[in-house]
mmCIF file of C-alpha atoms in Angstrom:
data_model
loop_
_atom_site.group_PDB
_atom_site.id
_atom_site.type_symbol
_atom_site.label_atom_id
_atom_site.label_comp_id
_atom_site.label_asym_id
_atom_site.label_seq_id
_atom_site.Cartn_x
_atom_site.Cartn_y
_atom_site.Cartn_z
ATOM 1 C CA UNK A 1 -0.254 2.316 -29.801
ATOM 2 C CA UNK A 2 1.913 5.077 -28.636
ATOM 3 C CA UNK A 3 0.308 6.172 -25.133
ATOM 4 C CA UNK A 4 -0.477 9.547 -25.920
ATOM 5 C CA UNK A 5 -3.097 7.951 -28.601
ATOM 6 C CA UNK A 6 -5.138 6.660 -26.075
ATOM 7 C CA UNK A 7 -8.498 7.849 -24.448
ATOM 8 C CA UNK A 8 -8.532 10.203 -20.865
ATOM 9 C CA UNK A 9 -8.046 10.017 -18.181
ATOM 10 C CA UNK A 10 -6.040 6.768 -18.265
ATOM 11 C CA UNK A 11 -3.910 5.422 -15.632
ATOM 12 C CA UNK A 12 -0.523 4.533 -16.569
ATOM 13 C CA UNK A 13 2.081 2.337 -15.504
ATOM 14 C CA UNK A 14 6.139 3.203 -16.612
ATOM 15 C CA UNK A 15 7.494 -0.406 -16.940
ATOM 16 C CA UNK A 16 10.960 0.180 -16.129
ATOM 17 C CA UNK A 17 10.885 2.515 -13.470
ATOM 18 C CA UNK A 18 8.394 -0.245 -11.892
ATOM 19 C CA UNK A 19 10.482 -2.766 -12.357
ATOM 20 C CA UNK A 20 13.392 -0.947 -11.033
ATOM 21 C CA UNK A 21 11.475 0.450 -7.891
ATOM 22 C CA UNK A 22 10.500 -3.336 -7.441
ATOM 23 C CA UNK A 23 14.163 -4.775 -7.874
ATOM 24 C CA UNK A 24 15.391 -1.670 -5.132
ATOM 25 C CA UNK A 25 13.159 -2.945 -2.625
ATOM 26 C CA UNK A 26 13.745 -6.777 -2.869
ATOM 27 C CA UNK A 27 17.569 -5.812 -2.823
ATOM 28 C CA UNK A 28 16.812 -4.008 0.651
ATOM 29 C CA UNK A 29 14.694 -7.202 1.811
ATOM 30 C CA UNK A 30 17.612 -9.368 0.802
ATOM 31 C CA UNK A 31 20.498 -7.278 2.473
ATOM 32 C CA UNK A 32 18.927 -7.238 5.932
ATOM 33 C CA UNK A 33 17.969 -11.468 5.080
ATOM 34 C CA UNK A 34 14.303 -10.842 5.960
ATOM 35 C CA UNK A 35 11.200 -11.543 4.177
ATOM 36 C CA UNK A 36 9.396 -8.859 1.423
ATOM 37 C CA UNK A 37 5.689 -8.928 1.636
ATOM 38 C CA UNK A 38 4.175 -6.177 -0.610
ATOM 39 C CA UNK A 39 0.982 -4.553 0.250
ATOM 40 C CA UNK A 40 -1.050 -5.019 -2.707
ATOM 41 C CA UNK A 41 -3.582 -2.411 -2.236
ATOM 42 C CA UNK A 42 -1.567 0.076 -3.884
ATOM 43 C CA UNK A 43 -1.941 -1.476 -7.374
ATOM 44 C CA UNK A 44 -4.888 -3.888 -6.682
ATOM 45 C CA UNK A 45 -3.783 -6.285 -9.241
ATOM 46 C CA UNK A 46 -3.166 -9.999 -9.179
ATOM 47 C CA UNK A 47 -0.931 -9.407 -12.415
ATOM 48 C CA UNK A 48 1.604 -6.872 -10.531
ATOM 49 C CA UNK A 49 1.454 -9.203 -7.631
ATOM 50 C CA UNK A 50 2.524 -12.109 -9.785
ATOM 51 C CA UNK A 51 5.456 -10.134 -10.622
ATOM 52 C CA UNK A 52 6.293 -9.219 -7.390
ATOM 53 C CA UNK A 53 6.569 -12.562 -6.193
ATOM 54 C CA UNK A 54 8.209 -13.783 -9.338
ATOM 55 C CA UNK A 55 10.912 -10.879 -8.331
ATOM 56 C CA UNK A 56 11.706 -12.869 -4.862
ATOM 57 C CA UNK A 57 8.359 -11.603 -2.755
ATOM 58 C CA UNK A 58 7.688 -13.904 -0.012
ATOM 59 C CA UNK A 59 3.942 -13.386 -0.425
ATOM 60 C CA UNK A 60 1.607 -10.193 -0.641
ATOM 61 C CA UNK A 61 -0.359 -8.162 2.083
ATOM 62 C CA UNK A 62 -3.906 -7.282 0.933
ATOM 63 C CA UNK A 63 -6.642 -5.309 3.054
ATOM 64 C CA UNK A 64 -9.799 -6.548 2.859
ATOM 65 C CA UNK A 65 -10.973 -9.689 2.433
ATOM 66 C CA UNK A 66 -12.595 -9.467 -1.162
ATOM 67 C CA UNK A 67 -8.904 -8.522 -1.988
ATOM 68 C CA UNK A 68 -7.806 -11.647 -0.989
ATOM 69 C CA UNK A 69 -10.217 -13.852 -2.785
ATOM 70 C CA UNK A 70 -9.282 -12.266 -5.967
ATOM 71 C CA UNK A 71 -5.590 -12.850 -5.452
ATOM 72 C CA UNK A 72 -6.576 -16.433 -4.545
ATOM 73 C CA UNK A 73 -8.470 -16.873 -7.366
ATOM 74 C CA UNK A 74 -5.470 -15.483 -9.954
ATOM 75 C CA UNK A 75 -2.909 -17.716 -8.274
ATOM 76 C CA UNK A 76 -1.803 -16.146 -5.140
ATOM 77 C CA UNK A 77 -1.134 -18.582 -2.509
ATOM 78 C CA UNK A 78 0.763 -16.865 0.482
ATOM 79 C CA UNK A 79 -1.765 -14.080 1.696
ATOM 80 C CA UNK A 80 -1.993 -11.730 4.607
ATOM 81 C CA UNK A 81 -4.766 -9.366 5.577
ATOM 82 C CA UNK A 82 -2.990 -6.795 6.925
ATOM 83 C CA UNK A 83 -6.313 -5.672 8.957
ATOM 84 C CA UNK A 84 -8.625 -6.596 11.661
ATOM 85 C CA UNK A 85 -11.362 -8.943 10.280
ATOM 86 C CA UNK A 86 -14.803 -8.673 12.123
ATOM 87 C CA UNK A 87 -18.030 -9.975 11.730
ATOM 88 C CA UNK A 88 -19.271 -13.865 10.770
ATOM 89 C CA UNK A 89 -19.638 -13.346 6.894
ATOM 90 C CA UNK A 90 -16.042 -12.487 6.726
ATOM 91 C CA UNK A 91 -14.927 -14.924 9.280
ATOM 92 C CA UNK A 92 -16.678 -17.075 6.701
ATOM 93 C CA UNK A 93 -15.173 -16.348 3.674
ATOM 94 C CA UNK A 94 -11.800 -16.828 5.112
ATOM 95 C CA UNK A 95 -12.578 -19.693 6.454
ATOM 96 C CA UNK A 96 -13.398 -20.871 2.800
ATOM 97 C CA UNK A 97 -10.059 -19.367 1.837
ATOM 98 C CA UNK A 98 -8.540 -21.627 4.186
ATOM 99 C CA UNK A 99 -9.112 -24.376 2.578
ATOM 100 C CA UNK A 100 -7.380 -23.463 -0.617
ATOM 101 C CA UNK A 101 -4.565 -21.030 0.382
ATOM 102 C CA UNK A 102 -1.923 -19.774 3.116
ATOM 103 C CA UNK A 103 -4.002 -17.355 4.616
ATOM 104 C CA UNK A 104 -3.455 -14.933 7.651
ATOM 105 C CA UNK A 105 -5.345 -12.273 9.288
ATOM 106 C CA UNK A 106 -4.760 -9.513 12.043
ATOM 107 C CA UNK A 107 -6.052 -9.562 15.239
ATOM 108 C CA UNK A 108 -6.067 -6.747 18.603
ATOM 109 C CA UNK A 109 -8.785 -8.004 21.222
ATOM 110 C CA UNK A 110 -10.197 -10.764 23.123
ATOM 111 C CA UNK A 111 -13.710 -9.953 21.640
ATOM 112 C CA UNK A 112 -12.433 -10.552 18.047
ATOM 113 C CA UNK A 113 -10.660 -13.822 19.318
ATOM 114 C CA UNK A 114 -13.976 -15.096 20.571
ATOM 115 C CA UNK A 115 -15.779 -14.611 17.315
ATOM 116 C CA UNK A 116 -12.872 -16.219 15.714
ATOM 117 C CA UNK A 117 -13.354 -18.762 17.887
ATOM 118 C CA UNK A 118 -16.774 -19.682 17.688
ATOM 119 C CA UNK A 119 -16.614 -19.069 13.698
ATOM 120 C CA UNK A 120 -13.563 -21.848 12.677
ATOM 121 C CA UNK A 121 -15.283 -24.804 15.327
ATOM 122 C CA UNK A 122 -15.244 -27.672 12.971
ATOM 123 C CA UNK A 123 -12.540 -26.205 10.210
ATOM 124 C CA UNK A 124 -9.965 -28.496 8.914
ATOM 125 C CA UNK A 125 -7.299 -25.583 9.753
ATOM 126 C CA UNK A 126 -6.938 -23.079 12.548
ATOM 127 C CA UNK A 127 -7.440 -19.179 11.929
ATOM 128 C CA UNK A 128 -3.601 -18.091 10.981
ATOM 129 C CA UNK A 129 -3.349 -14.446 12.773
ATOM 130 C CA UNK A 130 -0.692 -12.107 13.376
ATOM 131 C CA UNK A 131 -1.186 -9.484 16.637
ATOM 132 C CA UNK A 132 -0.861 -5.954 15.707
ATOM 133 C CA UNK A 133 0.783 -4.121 18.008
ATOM 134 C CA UNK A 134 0.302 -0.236 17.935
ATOM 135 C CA UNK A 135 3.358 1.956 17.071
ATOM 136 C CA UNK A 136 2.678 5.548 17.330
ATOM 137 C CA UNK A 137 0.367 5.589 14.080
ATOM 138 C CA UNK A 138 -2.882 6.242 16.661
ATOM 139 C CA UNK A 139 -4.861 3.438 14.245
ATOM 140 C CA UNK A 140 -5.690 -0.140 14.991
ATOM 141 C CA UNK A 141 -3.583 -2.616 17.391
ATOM 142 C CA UNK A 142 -2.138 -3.622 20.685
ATOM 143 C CA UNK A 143 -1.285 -0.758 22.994
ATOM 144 C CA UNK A 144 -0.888 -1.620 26.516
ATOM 145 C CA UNK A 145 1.503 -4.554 27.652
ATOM 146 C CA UNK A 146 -1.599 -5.789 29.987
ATOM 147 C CA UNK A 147 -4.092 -6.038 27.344
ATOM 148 C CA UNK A 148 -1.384 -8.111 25.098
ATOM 149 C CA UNK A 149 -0.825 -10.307 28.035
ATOM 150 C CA UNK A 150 -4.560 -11.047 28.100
ATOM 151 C CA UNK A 151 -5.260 -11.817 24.612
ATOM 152 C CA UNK A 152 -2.033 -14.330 24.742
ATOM 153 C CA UNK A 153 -3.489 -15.893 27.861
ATOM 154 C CA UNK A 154 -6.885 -16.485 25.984
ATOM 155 C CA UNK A 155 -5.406 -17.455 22.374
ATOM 156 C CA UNK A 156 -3.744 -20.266 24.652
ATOM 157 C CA UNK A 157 -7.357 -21.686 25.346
ATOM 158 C CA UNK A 158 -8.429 -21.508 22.029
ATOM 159 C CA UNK A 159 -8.563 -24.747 19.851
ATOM 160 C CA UNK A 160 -9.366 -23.390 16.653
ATOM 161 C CA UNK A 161 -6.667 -20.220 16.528
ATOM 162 C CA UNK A 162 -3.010 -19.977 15.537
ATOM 163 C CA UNK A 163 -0.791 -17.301 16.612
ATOM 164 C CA UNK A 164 1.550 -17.151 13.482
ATOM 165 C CA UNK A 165 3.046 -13.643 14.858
ATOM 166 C CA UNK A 166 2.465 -10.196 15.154
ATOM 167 C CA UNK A 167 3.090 -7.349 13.116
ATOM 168 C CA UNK A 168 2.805 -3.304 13.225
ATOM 169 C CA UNK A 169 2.636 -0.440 10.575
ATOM 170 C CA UNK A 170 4.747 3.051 11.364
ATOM 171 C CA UNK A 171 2.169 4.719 9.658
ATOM 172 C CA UNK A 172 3.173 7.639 11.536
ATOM 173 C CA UNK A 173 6.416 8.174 9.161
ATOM 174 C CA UNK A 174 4.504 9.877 6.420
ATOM 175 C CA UNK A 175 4.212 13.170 8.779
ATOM 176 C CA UNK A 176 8.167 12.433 9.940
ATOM 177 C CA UNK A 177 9.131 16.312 10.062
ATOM 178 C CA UNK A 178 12.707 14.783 8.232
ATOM 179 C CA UNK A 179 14.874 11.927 6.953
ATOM 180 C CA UNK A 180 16.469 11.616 10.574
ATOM 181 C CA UNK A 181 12.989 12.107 12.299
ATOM 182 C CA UNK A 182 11.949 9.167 9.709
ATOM 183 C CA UNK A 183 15.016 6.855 10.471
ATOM 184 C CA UNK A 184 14.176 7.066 14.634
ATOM 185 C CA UNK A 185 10.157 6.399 13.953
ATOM 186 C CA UNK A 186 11.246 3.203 12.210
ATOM 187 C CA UNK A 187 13.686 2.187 14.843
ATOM 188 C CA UNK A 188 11.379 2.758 17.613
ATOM 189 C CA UNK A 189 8.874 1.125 16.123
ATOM 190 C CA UNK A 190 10.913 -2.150 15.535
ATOM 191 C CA UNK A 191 12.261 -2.112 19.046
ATOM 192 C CA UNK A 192 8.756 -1.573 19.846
ATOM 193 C CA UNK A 193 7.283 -4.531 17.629
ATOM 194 C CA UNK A 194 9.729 -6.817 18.740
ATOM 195 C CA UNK A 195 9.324 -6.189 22.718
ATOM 196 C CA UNK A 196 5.947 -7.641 22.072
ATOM 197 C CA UNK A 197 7.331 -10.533 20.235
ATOM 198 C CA UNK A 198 9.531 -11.201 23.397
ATOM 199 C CA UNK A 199 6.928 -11.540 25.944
ATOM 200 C CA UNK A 200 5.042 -13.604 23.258
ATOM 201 C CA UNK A 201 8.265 -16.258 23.117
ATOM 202 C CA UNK A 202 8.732 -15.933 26.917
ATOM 203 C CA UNK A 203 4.939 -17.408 27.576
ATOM 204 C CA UNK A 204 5.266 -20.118 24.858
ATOM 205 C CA UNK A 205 4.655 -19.389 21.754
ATOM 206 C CA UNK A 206 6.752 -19.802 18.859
ATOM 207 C CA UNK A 207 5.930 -16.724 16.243
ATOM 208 C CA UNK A 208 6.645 -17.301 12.415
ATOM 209 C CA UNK A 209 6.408 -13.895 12.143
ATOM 210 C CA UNK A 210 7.764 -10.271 13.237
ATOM 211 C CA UNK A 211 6.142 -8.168 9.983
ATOM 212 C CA UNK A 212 6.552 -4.151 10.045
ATOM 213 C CA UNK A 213 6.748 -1.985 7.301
ATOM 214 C CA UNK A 214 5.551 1.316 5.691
ATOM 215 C CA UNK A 215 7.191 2.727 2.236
ATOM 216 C CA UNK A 216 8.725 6.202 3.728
ATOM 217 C CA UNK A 217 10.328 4.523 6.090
ATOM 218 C CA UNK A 218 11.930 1.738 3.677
ATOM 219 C CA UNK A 219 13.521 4.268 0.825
ATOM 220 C CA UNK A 220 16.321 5.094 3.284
ATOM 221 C CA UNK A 221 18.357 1.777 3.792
ATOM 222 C CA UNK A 222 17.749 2.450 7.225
ATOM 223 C CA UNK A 223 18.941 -0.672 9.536
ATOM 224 C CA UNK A 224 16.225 -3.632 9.797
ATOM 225 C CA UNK A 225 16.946 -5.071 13.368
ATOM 226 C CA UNK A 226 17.391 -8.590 14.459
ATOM 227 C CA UNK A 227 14.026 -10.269 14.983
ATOM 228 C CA UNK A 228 12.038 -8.876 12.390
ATOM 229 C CA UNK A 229 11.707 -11.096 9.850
ATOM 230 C CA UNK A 230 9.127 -9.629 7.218
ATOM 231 C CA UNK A 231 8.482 -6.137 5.397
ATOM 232 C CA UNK A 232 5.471 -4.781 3.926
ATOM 233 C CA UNK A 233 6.014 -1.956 2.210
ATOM 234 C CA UNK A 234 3.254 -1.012 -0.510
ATOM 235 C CA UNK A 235 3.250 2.150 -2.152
ATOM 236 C CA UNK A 236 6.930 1.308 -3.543
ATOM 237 C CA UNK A 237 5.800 -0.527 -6.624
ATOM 238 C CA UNK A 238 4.663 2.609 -8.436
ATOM 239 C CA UNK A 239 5.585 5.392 -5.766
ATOM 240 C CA UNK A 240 3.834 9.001 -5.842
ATOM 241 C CA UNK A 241 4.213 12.554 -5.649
ATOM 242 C CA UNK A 242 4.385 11.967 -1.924
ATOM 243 C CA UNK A 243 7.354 9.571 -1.790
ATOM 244 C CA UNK A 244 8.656 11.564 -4.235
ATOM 245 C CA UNK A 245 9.105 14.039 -1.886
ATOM 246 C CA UNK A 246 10.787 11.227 1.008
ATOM 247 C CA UNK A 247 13.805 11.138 -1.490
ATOM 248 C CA UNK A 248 13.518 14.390 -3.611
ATOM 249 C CA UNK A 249 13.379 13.220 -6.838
ATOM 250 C CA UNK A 250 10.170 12.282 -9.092
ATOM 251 C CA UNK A 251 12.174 9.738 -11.292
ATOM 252 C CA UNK A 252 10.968 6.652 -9.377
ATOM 253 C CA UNK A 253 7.113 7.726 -10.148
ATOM 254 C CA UNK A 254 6.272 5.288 -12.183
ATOM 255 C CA UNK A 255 2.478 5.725 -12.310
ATOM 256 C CA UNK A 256 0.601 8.993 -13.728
ATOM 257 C CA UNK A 257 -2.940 10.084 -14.612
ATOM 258 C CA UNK A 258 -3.121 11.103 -18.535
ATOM 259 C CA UNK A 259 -5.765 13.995 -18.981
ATOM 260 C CA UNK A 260 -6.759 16.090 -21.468
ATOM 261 C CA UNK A 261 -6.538 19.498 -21.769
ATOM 262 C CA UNK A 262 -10.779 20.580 -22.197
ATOM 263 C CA UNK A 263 -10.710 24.089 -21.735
ATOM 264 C CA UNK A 264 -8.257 27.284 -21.588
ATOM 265 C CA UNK A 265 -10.771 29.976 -20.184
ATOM 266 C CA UNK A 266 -8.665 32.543 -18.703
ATOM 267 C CA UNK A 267 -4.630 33.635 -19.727
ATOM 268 C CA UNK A 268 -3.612 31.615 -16.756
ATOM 269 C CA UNK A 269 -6.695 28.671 -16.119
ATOM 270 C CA UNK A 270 -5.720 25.214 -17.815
ATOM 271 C CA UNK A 271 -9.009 22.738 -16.888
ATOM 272 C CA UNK A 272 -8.533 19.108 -17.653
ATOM 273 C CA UNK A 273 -10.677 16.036 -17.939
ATOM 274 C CA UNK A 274 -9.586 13.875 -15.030
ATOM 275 C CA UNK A 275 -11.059 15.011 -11.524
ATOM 276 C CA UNK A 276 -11.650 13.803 -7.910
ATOM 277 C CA UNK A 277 -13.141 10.754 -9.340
ATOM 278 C CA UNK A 278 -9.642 9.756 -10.921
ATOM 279 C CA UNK A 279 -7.043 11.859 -9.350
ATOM 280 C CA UNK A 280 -9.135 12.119 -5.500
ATOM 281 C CA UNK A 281 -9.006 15.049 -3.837
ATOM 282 C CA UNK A 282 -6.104 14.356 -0.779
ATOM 283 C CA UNK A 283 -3.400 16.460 0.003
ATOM 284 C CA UNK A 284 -0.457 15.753 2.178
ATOM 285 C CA UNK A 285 0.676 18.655 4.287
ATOM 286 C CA UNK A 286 2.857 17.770 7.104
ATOM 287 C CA UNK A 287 6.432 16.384 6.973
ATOM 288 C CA UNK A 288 8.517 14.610 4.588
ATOM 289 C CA UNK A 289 5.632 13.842 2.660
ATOM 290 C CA UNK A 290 4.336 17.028 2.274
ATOM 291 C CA UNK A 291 3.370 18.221 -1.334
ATOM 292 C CA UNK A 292 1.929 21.037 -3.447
ATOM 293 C CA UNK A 293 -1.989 21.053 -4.572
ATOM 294 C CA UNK A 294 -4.033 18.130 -5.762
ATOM 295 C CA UNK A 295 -1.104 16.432 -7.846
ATOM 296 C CA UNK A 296 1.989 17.095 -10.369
ATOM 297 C CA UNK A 297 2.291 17.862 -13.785
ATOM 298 C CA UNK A 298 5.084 15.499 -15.016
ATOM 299 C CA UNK A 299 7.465 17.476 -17.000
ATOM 300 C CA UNK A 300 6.592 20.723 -14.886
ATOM 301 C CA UNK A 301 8.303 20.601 -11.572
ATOM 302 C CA UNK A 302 6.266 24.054 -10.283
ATOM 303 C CA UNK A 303 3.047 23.088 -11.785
ATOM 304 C CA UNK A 304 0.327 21.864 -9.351
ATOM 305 C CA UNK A 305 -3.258 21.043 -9.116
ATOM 306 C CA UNK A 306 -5.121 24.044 -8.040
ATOM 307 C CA UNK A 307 -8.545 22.188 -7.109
ATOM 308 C CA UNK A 308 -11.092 19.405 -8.325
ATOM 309 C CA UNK A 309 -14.224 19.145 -9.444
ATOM 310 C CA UNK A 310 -16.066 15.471 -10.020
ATOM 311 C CA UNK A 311 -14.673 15.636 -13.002
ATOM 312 C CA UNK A 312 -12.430 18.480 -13.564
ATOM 313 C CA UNK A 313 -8.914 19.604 -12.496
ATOM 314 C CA UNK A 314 -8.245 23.347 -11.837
ATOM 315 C CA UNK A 315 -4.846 24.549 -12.799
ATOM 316 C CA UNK A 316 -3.477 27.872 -12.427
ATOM 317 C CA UNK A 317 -0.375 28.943 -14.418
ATOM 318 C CA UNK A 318 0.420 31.249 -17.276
ATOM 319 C CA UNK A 319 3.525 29.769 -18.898
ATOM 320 C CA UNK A 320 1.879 26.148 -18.314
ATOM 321 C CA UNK A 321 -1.175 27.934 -20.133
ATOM 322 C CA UNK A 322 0.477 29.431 -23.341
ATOM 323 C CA UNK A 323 2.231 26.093 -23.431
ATOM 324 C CA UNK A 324 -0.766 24.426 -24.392
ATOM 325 C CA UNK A 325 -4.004 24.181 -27.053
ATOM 326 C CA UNK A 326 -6.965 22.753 -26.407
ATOM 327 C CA UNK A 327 -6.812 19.202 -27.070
ATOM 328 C CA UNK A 328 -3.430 18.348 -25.273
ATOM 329 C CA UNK A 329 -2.582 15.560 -22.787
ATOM 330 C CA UNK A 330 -0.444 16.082 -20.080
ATOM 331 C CA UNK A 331 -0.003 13.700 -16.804
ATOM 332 C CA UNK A 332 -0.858 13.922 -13.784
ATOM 333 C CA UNK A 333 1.661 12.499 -11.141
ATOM 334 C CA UNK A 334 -1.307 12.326 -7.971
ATOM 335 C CA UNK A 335 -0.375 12.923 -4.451
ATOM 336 C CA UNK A 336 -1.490 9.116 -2.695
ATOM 337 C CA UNK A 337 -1.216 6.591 -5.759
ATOM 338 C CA UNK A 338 -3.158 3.862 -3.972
ATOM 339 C CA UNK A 339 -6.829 5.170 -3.683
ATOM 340 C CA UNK A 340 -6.396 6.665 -7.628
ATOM 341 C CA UNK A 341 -5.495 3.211 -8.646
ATOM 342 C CA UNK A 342 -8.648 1.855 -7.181
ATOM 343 C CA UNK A 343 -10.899 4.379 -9.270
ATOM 344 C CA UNK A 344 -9.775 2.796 -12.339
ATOM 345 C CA UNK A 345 -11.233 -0.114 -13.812
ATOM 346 C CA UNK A 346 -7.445 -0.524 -16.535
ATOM 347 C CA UNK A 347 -3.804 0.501 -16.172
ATOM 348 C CA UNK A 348 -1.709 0.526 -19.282
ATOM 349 C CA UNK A 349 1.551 -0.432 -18.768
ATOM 350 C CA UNK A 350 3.891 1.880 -20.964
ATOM 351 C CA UNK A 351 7.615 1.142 -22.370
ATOM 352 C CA UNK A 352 9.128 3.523 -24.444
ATOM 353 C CA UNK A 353 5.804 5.345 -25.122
ATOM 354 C CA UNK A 354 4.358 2.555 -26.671
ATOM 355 C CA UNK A 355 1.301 0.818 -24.722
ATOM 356 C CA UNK A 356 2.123 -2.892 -24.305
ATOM 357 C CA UNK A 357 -0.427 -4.349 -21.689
ATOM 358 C CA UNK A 358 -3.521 -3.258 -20.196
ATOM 359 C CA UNK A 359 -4.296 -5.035 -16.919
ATOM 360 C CA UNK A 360 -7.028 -4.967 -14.907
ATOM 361 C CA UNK A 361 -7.681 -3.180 -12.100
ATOM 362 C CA UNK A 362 -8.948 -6.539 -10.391
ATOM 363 C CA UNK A 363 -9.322 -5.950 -6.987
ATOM 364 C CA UNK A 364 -10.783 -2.344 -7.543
ATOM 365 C CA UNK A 365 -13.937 -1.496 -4.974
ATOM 366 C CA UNK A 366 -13.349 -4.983 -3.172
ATOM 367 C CA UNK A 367 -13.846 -3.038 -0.251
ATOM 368 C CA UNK A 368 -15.511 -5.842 1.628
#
């Protein structure tokens, strides 16, 4: 089936530029010798994770739990929650995990280490965690040297916890007001990162692990320094019409929203069939990130989403307009790939127009 043929909206995945954004990034891993560690919550499927690790991935980075039991379940063996996991049911279910898997999870307090704790008494393997240490994203993790000293003094009394490393997430890079503003948030952040891991190796323990990583801050072949040993880039795989922006080109978008064109009400008004339940409704405004509207319309550089309905997109432009009938497709290149990606149940992976694999959305609304 050519990919034009089939029913809106429909998420679609270019094979080639996929596989080409995936063979960049493990070619950046493997110049600076450290480890790639996708963050599979852009794509949310154990297929494209397969293939990420059969391309020289270390492992994968998930988000939530329920992410990592279906990886687990479809074969993945090397996981990290990339997150702070709270609460006894959780606790639980990686426990289970455990048993099965390699299986890591983040950690930033004392009170999280206690439930931790108490929750793995009696299992046949410690709790794996990594430390997060806070890097100018103003999100979760470590911030003050004293309160990192503390946790490491109680993780030393704890029987049923390992301290496999610490990692951090420069976050903060998508609002990077340019490349060089980009290039120092990612150095400071290392530098940063692995000042933690020092004081960790100068009270005893031996870390695995020195993880960092955020996509804007990867597309550069800026330097990786000495210490880190792990990335975790995510959005990479199929990029976006925000990382499009990072290196000023759309050709490494490899995944767009197919729509159909419903209704031409006005000389300049195109409305379309895909809306903020499969395009959202986010914007990126600040920095190198920054974009136009709702989303791109591939093939027209100028061309933006106006607004969204539920489940209609607003676009204003005449030439677009006369361009088109009723009936049309056109696709939609959307601003933040990952949350679209986890509104569809399918993508259909596309090579030279012609549809040659759907694959299911797997991990979609395992927000648990």
């Amino acid at each position: 089936m050519k990919y034009y043929e089939l029913d809106t909206p429909a998420l679609l995945i270019d094979n080639e530029i996929m596989t080409e954004n995936c063979r960049l990034m493990q070619k950046y891993a493997d110049k600076y010798n450290v480890a790639l560690r996708p963050h599979s919550k852009t794509h949310k499927m154990s297929r494209l994770a397969r293939m990420q690790e059969e391309m020289g991935a270390k492992g994968i980075a998930v988000a939530k739990v329920g992410e990592a039991e279906v990886m687990a379940a479809n074969g993945l063996r090397d996981i990290f929650i990339a997150n702070e996991i709270v609460g006894d049911i959780k606790l639980n279910r990686i426990k289970k995990l455990s048993e099965t898997v390699n299986i890591s999870f983040g950690l930033d307090s004392i009170a999280q280490a206690e439930m931790v704790e108490r929750v793995f008494e009696g299992s046949k393997r410690p709790a794996h965690v990594l430390i997060e240490i806070e890097v100018g994203e103003e999100r979760s993790g470590v911030i003050d040297k004293e309160d990192y000293i503390a946790l490491l003094k109680h993780l030393k009394g704890c029987n049923n916890i390992y301290l496999k490393g610490i990692f951090s997430h420069d976050g903060n890079s998508y609002a990077a007001e340019s490349i060089e503003a980009c290039r120092e948030i990612h150095l400071r952040s290392q530098e940063r990162t692995l000042k933690f891991a020092k004081i960790a190796y100068e009270m005893g323990f031996e870390l695995e692990t020195v993880s960092i990583g955020s996509t804007p801050s990867m597309l550069h072949d800026f330097p990786i320094l000495d210490g880190v040993t792990e990335i975790r880039p995510g959005t990479y795989i199929l990029m976006d019409a925000s990382q499009a922006s990072v290196i000023g080109s759309l050709e490494r978008c490899a995944a767009s929203v197919l729509t159909t064109v419903i209704s031409l009400p006005t000389p300049e008004r195109v409305i379309t069939d895909v809306g903020a339940k499969g395009i959202t409704a986010q914007t990126r405004s600040k920095g190198i990130t920054a974009t136009k509207g709702l989303g791109l319309i591939k093939g027209w550089p100028e061309v933006s989403i106006f607004d969204v309905f539920d489940e209609h997109a607003i676009i204003y432009n005449k030439e677009f307009h006369d361009a088109l009938k009723v009936g049309d497709k056109v696709e939609i290149i959307p601003n933040h790939i990952c949350p679209v990606v986890n509104l569809h149940e399918t993508a259909y992976l596309i090579s030279n127009g012609e549809v040659v694999e759907e694959i299911p959305v797997d991990c979609r609304g395992k927000l648990k």
